[in-house]
Short mmCIF file of C-alpha atoms and ligand atoms in Angstrom, two decimals:
data_model
loop_
_atom_site.label_atom_id
_atom_site.label_comp_id
_atom_site.label_asym_id
_atom_site.label_seq_id
_atom_site.Cartn_x
_atom_site.Cartn_y
_atom_site.Cartn_z
CA MET A 177 2.79 -22.87 12.45
CA LEU A 178 2.40 -22.83 8.46
CA HIS A 179 1.16 -26.65 6.69
CA ALA A 180 4.09 -27.15 4.86
CA SER A 181 2.00 -27.51 1.47
CA THR A 182 0.84 -23.69 1.55
CA THR A 183 4.11 -22.41 1.10
CA ASP A 184 6.30 -22.18 -2.35
CA THR A 185 9.61 -21.48 -1.93
CA ILE A 186 10.81 -20.10 -5.25
CA THR A 187 14.70 -20.33 -6.00
CA GLU A 188 14.90 -18.76 -9.07
CA GLN A 189 13.63 -15.48 -10.32
CA PRO A 190 10.26 -16.65 -12.05
CA ARG A 191 9.68 -15.24 -15.83
CA ASN A 192 5.80 -15.33 -15.30
CA ASP A 193 5.04 -11.90 -16.04
CA GLU A 194 1.90 -12.03 -13.97
CA ILE A 195 3.65 -12.41 -10.79
CA HIS A 196 6.78 -10.34 -11.91
CA PHE A 197 7.14 -7.25 -13.34
CA GLU A 198 10.54 -6.27 -15.06
CA ARG A 199 11.72 -2.59 -14.62
CA LEU A 200 11.94 -1.57 -18.09
CA VAL A 201 13.18 1.74 -18.20
CA ALA A 202 15.98 3.52 -16.46
CA PRO A 203 14.79 6.27 -13.73
CA GLN A 204 14.06 9.23 -15.35
CA ALA A 205 11.47 12.46 -15.48
CA ALA A 206 11.55 14.46 -18.89
CA PRO A 207 10.37 18.31 -18.01
CA ARG A 208 6.67 18.65 -17.85
CA LYS A 209 3.62 21.17 -17.27
CA TYR A 210 0.83 20.27 -14.25
CA GLU A 211 -2.54 20.66 -14.50
CA ILE A 212 -3.69 20.95 -10.94
CA VAL A 213 -6.62 19.62 -9.97
CA LYS A 214 -8.22 21.91 -7.57
CA PHE A 215 -10.63 20.01 -5.79
CA ASN A 216 -7.64 17.82 -4.60
CA LEU A 217 -6.30 21.03 -3.15
CA LEU A 218 -9.29 21.70 -1.53
CA THR A 219 -10.21 18.33 -0.07
CA PHE A 220 -6.32 17.77 1.14
CA GLY A 221 -6.32 21.12 2.73
CA TYR A 222 -9.41 20.61 4.87
CA GLY A 223 -8.11 17.03 5.59
CA HIS A 224 -4.95 18.41 6.97
CA LEU A 225 -6.08 21.16 8.83
CA ALA A 226 -9.26 19.04 10.54
CA ALA A 227 -6.57 16.38 11.37
CA PHE A 228 -4.57 19.10 13.31
CA TYR A 229 -7.38 20.06 14.91
CA GLY A 230 -8.29 16.26 15.52
CA LEU A 231 -4.68 15.92 16.90
CA TYR A 232 -5.77 18.42 19.53
CA LEU A 233 -8.84 17.39 20.69
CA ALA A 234 -7.33 13.62 21.02
CA CYS A 235 -4.69 14.98 23.03
CA THR A 236 -6.95 17.10 25.21
CA VAL A 237 -10.84 16.12 25.34
CA ALA A 238 -11.08 12.37 23.32
CA THR A 239 -11.93 9.36 25.55
CA TRP A 240 -9.13 6.52 25.52
CA GLN A 241 -11.54 4.54 24.47
CA THR A 242 -11.66 6.36 21.18
CA ILE A 243 -7.65 6.58 20.86
CA ILE A 244 -7.87 2.55 21.03
CA PHE A 245 -10.80 2.23 18.81
CA HIS A 246 -9.06 4.61 16.37
CA TYR A 247 -5.68 2.73 16.64
CA ILE A 248 -7.79 -0.62 15.53
CA ILE A 249 -9.30 1.09 12.72
CA TYR A 250 -6.19 2.47 11.55
CA THR A 251 -4.54 -1.10 12.06
CA LEU A 252 -7.21 -2.94 10.03
CA ALA A 253 -7.11 -0.33 7.21
CA ALA A 254 -3.49 -0.60 7.02
CA ILE A 255 -3.97 -4.40 7.04
CA GLY A 256 -6.68 -4.10 4.26
CA VAL A 257 -3.82 -1.97 2.14
CA THR A 258 -0.39 -4.41 2.78
CA ALA A 259 -2.04 -7.92 3.26
CA GLY A 260 -5.04 -7.22 0.26
CA ALA A 261 -4.54 -4.58 -2.20
CA HIS A 262 -0.56 -4.63 -2.14
CA ARG A 263 0.90 -8.74 -1.27
CA LEU A 264 -2.94 -10.20 -2.69
CA TRP A 265 -4.23 -8.39 -5.66
CA THR A 266 -1.32 -6.63 -7.11
CA HIS A 267 1.59 -9.30 -6.52
CA LYS A 268 -0.48 -12.01 -6.14
CA ALA A 269 2.01 -13.38 -3.53
CA TYR A 270 -0.01 -15.75 -1.88
CA LYS A 271 -3.90 -16.77 -2.68
CA ALA A 272 -6.62 -16.51 -0.52
CA LYS A 273 -10.01 -18.09 -0.50
CA MET A 274 -13.12 -15.86 -0.53
CA PRO A 275 -13.64 -15.26 3.17
CA LEU A 276 -10.62 -13.97 3.78
CA GLN A 277 -10.92 -11.76 0.68
CA ILE A 278 -14.21 -10.32 1.72
CA ILE A 279 -12.61 -9.28 5.37
CA LEU A 280 -9.39 -7.96 3.38
CA MET A 281 -11.87 -5.94 0.60
CA VAL A 282 -13.76 -4.53 3.97
CA MET A 283 -10.35 -3.96 5.64
CA ASN A 284 -9.01 -2.15 2.64
CA THR A 285 -12.53 0.05 2.46
CA PHE A 286 -11.62 1.57 5.94
CA ALA A 287 -8.89 3.01 4.24
CA PHE A 288 -10.08 4.90 1.73
CA GLN A 289 -7.30 4.83 -0.82
CA ASN A 290 -9.43 5.02 -3.64
CA THR A 291 -10.95 1.28 -4.83
CA VAL A 292 -8.60 -1.57 -4.95
CA VAL A 293 -8.84 -2.12 -8.62
CA ASP A 294 -7.81 1.58 -9.55
CA TRP A 295 -5.21 0.99 -6.65
CA VAL A 296 -3.69 -2.12 -8.20
CA ARG A 297 -3.43 -0.75 -11.75
CA ASP A 298 -1.22 2.32 -10.40
CA HIS A 299 0.93 -0.19 -8.36
CA ARG A 300 1.59 -2.43 -11.56
CA MET A 301 2.10 0.41 -13.19
CA HIS A 302 4.56 1.42 -10.16
CA HIS A 303 6.62 -1.36 -10.72
CA LYS A 304 7.04 -1.95 -14.25
CA TYR A 305 8.18 1.36 -15.03
CA SER A 306 9.62 2.47 -11.53
CA ASP A 307 10.55 5.91 -11.09
CA THR A 308 10.04 6.83 -14.56
CA ASP A 309 6.89 9.33 -16.07
CA ALA A 310 5.08 6.15 -16.69
CA ASP A 311 5.27 5.50 -12.64
CA PRO A 312 2.21 7.47 -11.25
CA HIS A 313 4.12 8.56 -8.65
CA ASN A 314 7.60 8.78 -10.02
CA ALA A 315 10.20 9.27 -7.21
CA THR A 316 12.76 11.10 -9.49
CA ARG A 317 10.42 14.11 -9.19
CA GLY A 318 11.37 14.40 -5.62
CA PHE A 319 10.08 13.73 -2.27
CA PHE A 320 6.81 15.85 -2.26
CA TYR A 321 5.81 14.78 -5.42
CA SER A 322 6.25 11.19 -4.94
CA HIS A 323 4.50 11.51 -1.72
CA MET A 324 1.03 13.44 -2.04
CA GLY A 325 1.89 16.17 -5.12
CA TRP A 326 1.09 13.08 -7.84
CA LEU A 327 -2.30 13.91 -6.47
CA PHE A 328 -3.07 17.15 -6.75
CA VAL A 329 -2.20 17.13 -10.74
CA ARG A 330 -3.55 15.02 -13.89
CA LYS A 331 -1.39 11.87 -14.56
CA HIS A 332 1.19 12.21 -16.92
CA GLU A 333 0.51 10.98 -20.60
CA GLU A 334 2.91 7.96 -20.05
CA VAL A 335 0.88 6.41 -17.40
CA LYS A 336 -2.51 6.41 -19.29
CA LYS A 337 -0.72 5.70 -22.81
CA ARG A 338 1.29 2.67 -21.27
CA GLY A 339 -1.60 1.73 -18.61
CA LYS A 340 -3.45 0.18 -21.40
CA PHE A 341 -1.35 -2.50 -21.78
CA ILE A 342 -1.16 -3.54 -18.08
CA ASP A 343 -3.39 -6.88 -17.32
CA MET A 344 -6.22 -6.25 -15.21
CA SER A 345 -8.06 -9.41 -16.25
CA ASP A 346 -7.65 -11.19 -12.84
CA ILE A 347 -8.96 -7.59 -10.95
CA TYR A 348 -12.08 -7.26 -13.82
CA SER A 349 -13.47 -10.79 -12.96
CA ASN A 350 -13.06 -10.89 -8.95
CA PRO A 351 -16.72 -10.11 -8.00
CA VAL A 352 -15.59 -8.78 -4.55
CA LEU A 353 -13.65 -6.25 -6.20
CA MET A 354 -15.93 -4.92 -8.33
CA PHE A 355 -18.56 -5.01 -5.33
CA GLN A 356 -16.43 -2.56 -3.89
CA LYS A 357 -16.15 -0.19 -6.94
CA LYS A 358 -19.84 -0.57 -7.91
CA TYR A 359 -20.69 0.39 -4.28
CA ALA A 360 -17.51 2.76 -3.61
CA ILE A 361 -18.85 5.97 -2.64
CA PRO A 362 -21.92 4.90 0.15
CA PHE A 363 -19.70 1.80 1.17
CA ILE A 364 -16.45 4.26 1.61
CA GLY A 365 -18.26 6.80 3.21
CA THR A 366 -19.79 4.11 5.82
CA LEU A 367 -16.47 2.63 6.90
CA CYS A 368 -14.05 5.19 6.71
CA PHE A 369 -15.91 8.01 7.81
CA LEU A 370 -19.70 7.46 9.16
CA LEU A 371 -19.38 4.44 11.69
CA PRO A 372 -15.88 5.40 13.05
CA THR A 373 -17.64 8.83 13.69
CA VAL A 374 -21.11 7.54 15.22
CA ILE A 375 -19.57 4.54 17.00
CA PRO A 376 -17.29 6.79 19.65
CA MET A 377 -20.40 9.14 20.06
CA TYR A 378 -22.50 6.73 20.80
CA PHE A 379 -20.53 4.16 22.95
CA PHE A 380 -17.96 6.85 24.56
CA GLY A 381 -19.94 9.80 24.92
CA GLU A 382 -17.94 11.65 21.90
CA THR A 383 -19.13 14.69 20.73
CA LEU A 384 -20.07 14.90 16.95
CA ASN A 385 -16.72 17.40 16.76
CA THR A 386 -14.47 15.44 18.68
CA ALA A 387 -15.68 12.45 17.25
CA TRP A 388 -15.70 13.30 13.66
CA HIS A 389 -11.88 15.33 13.70
CA ILE A 390 -10.52 12.23 15.08
CA THR A 391 -11.58 10.38 12.36
CA ILE A 392 -10.24 12.29 10.14
CA LEU A 393 -6.95 12.59 11.77
CA ARG A 394 -6.56 8.79 11.80
CA TYR A 395 -7.18 8.76 7.86
CA ILE A 396 -4.74 11.73 7.12
CA CYS A 397 -2.13 9.79 9.39
CA ASN A 398 -2.96 6.36 7.48
CA LEU A 399 -2.61 7.92 4.22
CA HIS A 400 0.94 9.27 5.38
CA GLY A 401 2.06 5.87 6.30
CA THR A 402 1.67 4.80 3.23
CA PHE A 403 2.80 7.64 0.96
CA LEU A 404 6.08 7.34 3.05
CA VAL A 405 6.19 4.08 1.03
CA ASN A 406 6.39 5.86 -2.64
CA SER A 407 8.54 8.88 -0.88
CA ALA A 408 10.79 7.88 1.94
CA ALA A 409 11.52 4.39 0.73
CA HIS A 410 12.33 5.15 -2.46
CA ILE A 411 14.65 7.85 -1.90
CA TYR A 412 16.58 7.37 1.93
CA GLY A 413 17.72 4.03 2.91
CA ASN A 414 20.61 1.19 1.66
CA LYS A 415 19.96 -1.11 -1.17
CA PRO A 416 21.16 -4.64 -0.54
CA TYR A 417 19.56 -6.10 -3.48
CA ASP A 418 19.93 -3.90 -6.34
CA ILE A 419 22.14 -0.91 -6.43
CA SER A 420 20.84 0.20 -9.69
CA ILE A 421 17.28 1.28 -8.42
CA LYS A 422 15.63 4.08 -6.42
CA PRO A 423 13.62 1.57 -4.02
CA SER A 424 15.48 1.12 -0.67
CA GLN A 425 15.33 -0.86 2.80
CA ASN A 426 13.72 2.07 5.35
CA LEU A 427 13.34 0.59 8.88
CA LEU A 428 11.09 3.60 9.77
CA VAL A 429 8.96 3.44 7.30
CA SER A 430 8.76 -0.55 7.85
CA LEU A 431 7.79 0.52 11.26
CA ILE A 432 4.61 2.89 10.04
CA ALA A 433 3.45 0.97 7.31
CA TYR A 434 3.28 -2.48 9.04
CA GLY A 435 6.24 -4.17 7.33
CA GLU A 436 6.23 -2.57 3.92
CA GLY A 437 9.40 -0.21 3.80
CA PHE A 438 12.13 -3.21 3.01
CA HIS A 439 11.62 -1.65 -0.34
CA ASN A 440 14.96 -2.35 -2.25
CA TYR A 441 13.88 -6.28 -1.39
CA HIS A 442 10.11 -5.96 -2.44
CA HIS A 443 11.06 -4.59 -6.08
CA VAL A 444 13.68 -6.98 -6.56
CA PHE A 445 11.23 -9.96 -5.27
CA PRO A 446 7.64 -8.58 -5.48
CA TRP A 447 5.98 -11.71 -5.85
CA ASP A 448 7.46 -12.60 -1.79
CA TYR A 449 4.26 -12.34 0.16
CA LYS A 450 6.39 -11.18 3.01
CA THR A 451 7.89 -8.10 0.86
CA ALA A 452 10.60 -8.96 3.18
CA GLU A 453 13.59 -11.42 3.86
CA LEU A 454 13.34 -10.99 7.57
CA GLY A 455 10.52 -13.26 7.80
CA ASN A 456 8.28 -13.28 10.95
CA ASN A 457 8.89 -10.10 13.11
CA ALA A 458 7.68 -6.98 14.90
CA LEU A 459 8.22 -4.60 12.05
CA ASN A 460 5.88 -7.23 9.40
CA TRP A 461 2.62 -7.70 11.22
CA THR A 462 1.37 -8.13 7.47
CA THR A 463 3.16 -11.25 7.22
CA LEU A 464 2.30 -12.61 10.63
CA PHE A 465 -1.65 -11.78 9.51
CA ILE A 466 -1.23 -13.41 6.31
CA ASP A 467 0.90 -16.53 8.33
CA PHE A 468 -2.53 -16.71 10.64
CA PHE A 469 -4.47 -17.29 7.76
CA ALA A 470 -2.41 -19.72 5.84
CA TRP A 471 -2.43 -21.42 9.44
CA LEU A 472 -6.12 -21.56 9.32
CA GLY A 473 -6.33 -22.71 5.60
CA TRP A 474 -7.77 -19.47 4.11
CA ALA A 475 -4.51 -18.48 2.70
CA TYR A 476 -3.00 -20.47 0.58
CA ASP A 477 0.62 -20.96 -2.22
CA LEU A 478 2.38 -18.27 -0.20
CA LYS A 479 5.29 -17.03 -2.15
CA THR A 480 8.62 -16.48 -0.96
CA ALA A 481 12.49 -16.83 -2.18
CA SER A 482 14.58 -19.12 -0.88
CA ASP A 483 17.65 -18.02 1.00
CA ASP A 484 20.05 -18.70 -1.74
CA LEU A 485 18.29 -17.22 -4.26
CA ILE A 486 18.27 -14.13 -1.64
CA LYS A 487 22.26 -14.60 -1.56
CA SER A 488 23.13 -14.59 -4.80
CA ARG A 489 21.20 -11.94 -5.80
CA SER A 490 22.49 -9.68 -3.32
CA MET A 491 26.09 -10.77 -4.21
CA ARG A 492 25.27 -9.66 -7.81
CA THR A 493 23.89 -6.31 -7.90
CA GLY A 494 23.86 -5.25 -3.96
CA ASP A 495 25.81 -2.46 -2.33
CA GLY A 496 26.87 -4.94 -0.01
CA SER A 497 25.03 -3.83 2.86
CA SER A 498 22.75 -6.23 5.02
CA SER A 499 19.15 -5.57 5.17
CA TRP A 500 19.16 -3.54 8.48
CA GLY A 501 21.70 -0.86 6.71
CA ILE A 502 24.40 -2.15 8.22
CA LYS A 503 27.81 -2.22 6.04
CA ILE A 504 29.01 -6.32 6.11
C1 ST9 B 900 -5.31 7.40 -2.68
C2 ST9 B 900 -4.03 7.14 -3.50
O1 ST9 B 900 -6.06 7.13 -2.24
C3 ST9 B 900 -3.31 5.84 -2.50
C4 ST9 B 900 -2.11 5.13 -3.35
C5 ST9 B 900 -1.05 5.10 -2.71
C6 ST9 B 900 0.04 3.92 -2.98
C7 ST9 B 900 0.87 3.43 -2.50
C8 ST9 B 900 1.32 2.34 -2.50
C9 ST9 B 900 2.44 1.81 -1.69
C10 ST9 B 900 3.10 0.55 -1.85
C11 ST9 B 900 2.17 -0.56 -0.52
C12 ST9 B 900 2.65 -0.11 0.73
C13 ST9 B 900 1.46 0.06 1.60
C14 ST9 B 900 1.55 0.53 2.78
C15 ST9 B 900 0.49 0.96 3.79
C16 ST9 B 900 0.71 1.27 4.97
C17 ST9 B 900 -0.56 1.73 5.78
C18 ST9 B 900 -0.42 2.70 6.79
N1 ST9 B 900 -3.56 2.87 -16.02
O2 ST9 B 900 -6.76 8.25 -12.05
P1 ST9 B 900 -7.64 9.45 -13.10
C19 ST9 B 900 -6.51 6.55 -17.12
S1 ST9 B 900 -5.36 9.29 -2.07
C20 ST9 B 900 -4.04 2.70 -16.70
O3 ST9 B 900 -8.68 10.28 -12.75
P2 ST9 B 900 -6.50 12.05 -13.54
C21 ST9 B 900 -7.94 6.06 -17.26
O4 ST9 B 900 -8.49 5.74 -18.54
C22 ST9 B 900 -6.89 9.19 -1.24
N2 ST9 B 900 -4.46 3.80 -16.92
O5 ST9 B 900 -6.27 10.00 -13.88
C23 ST9 B 900 -8.52 6.45 -16.24
O6 ST9 B 900 -9.64 6.18 -16.54
P3 ST9 B 900 -10.66 5.15 -15.66
C24 ST9 B 900 -8.05 9.17 -1.51
C25 ST9 B 900 -4.75 4.30 -15.89
O7 ST9 B 900 -7.44 12.62 -14.50
C26 ST9 B 900 -8.09 8.25 -16.84
O8 ST9 B 900 -6.94 7.87 -16.85
N3 ST9 B 900 -8.25 9.50 -3.36
C27 ST9 B 900 -3.93 4.86 -14.58
O9 ST9 B 900 -5.06 12.37 -14.54
C28 ST9 B 900 -8.25 8.52 -15.47
O10 ST9 B 900 -7.89 8.36 -14.55
C29 ST9 B 900 -8.23 10.74 -3.91
O11 ST9 B 900 -8.00 11.71 -3.14
C30 ST9 B 900 -2.96 3.79 -14.85
N4 ST9 B 900 -2.41 3.65 -13.90
O12 ST9 B 900 -6.36 12.44 -12.23
C31 ST9 B 900 -8.26 10.28 -5.28
N5 ST9 B 900 -4.19 5.75 -14.14
O13 ST9 B 900 -10.31 5.15 -14.32
C32 ST9 B 900 -6.86 10.75 -6.00
C33 ST9 B 900 -5.20 6.77 -15.38
O14 ST9 B 900 -12.37 5.35 -16.34
N6 ST9 B 900 -6.67 10.90 -7.46
N7 ST9 B 900 -5.49 6.21 -16.43
O15 ST9 B 900 -10.24 3.89 -16.31
C34 ST9 B 900 -7.37 11.63 -8.26
O16 ST9 B 900 -7.98 12.51 -8.38
C35 ST9 B 900 -6.77 11.27 -9.71
O17 ST9 B 900 -6.28 10.01 -9.75
C36 ST9 B 900 -5.80 12.27 -10.19
C37 ST9 B 900 -5.22 11.94 -11.27
C38 ST9 B 900 -6.04 13.74 -9.96
C39 ST9 B 900 -4.30 12.09 -8.96
ZN1 ZN B 901 8.06 1.27 -4.80
ZN1 ZN B 902 4.53 -3.36 -4.61
#
């Protein structure tokens, strides 16, 4: 059970820019030239080939202990992104005491999705300028661009120009995140790649070949689970809360991304720590994780939208569907 004092049920859309980003421009994509980053094409190309080989090894020679081990790392990494980089650090949807921040930063490092500092900067731009050229993964440019194509080209000038005015003071003054940024290369190298390769070799008798390729498989799966939130959940699904925006409710993405696919809701109430109105359920492991730490007292000031606020917004601007995509 949550301590009553740790949850803040919000009954009106906050006007505070710190936790609420307005959509400033209608979805649009002006014609542009792409400056390809060959290094990223090569690394992602290698990563995908290695992941397919890892899948073959996982189905043929790998031990079940190695598979379970990587599933655990996958989950830790995913929650380091969802509960850490996303709900805590980008959206300030709750507060975390130092030990929890350290745990989340370490879990996030297993995921290697750049450093949290860079992740938050891009994600704040994504919410403030959703599906415009100032959004790093503008979904009006199509599924592939928003999924991973944006990582193969230099960012649009609008991202860099408008990005200068994004408030990042809370992040730059956070010692845990600055530590991660300072030691990014050895830290990410060790947690995301080295240890997850060496541990199955030492404890489960894997060869270097098997252990390495299954590590890459886990990493690539984790990236695609995340990328789907930017692509599929901005293109496919219903819109119970705001019919005028691209972000949509996508159950499949929620399942894969530990509760992050209720994306129409999330873009309307980005400060809600559940990123969903459905509360504790099997799809939202991230919420269960935060609730557990709230019970422990390490997470507090959890922000959530009241039922009345959700209903009134849904009646005013929604498409008349329920959160689960059923017309009502
Ligand atoms: C990876 C990306 O890590 C993952 C992001 C996913 C986001 C998903 C969000 C989904 C929602 C939450 C759901 C979670 C679900 C999880 C489920 C898990 C199952 N503002 O970036 P640079 C300026 S891929 C302001 O290099 P280029 C700034 O001056 C994996 N300014 O741009 C900056 O300099 P500095 C590993 C900005 O050169 C300068 O521009 N990562 C902003 O155009 C240069 O920045 C990789 O492979 C901004 N937002 O290059 C790396 N952005 O930093 C991939 C930039 O010194 N990235 N500036 O201040 C890159 O190689 C490059 O970023 C690039 C663009 C080639 C894409
Ligand atoms: Zn989005
Ligand atoms: Zn968000």
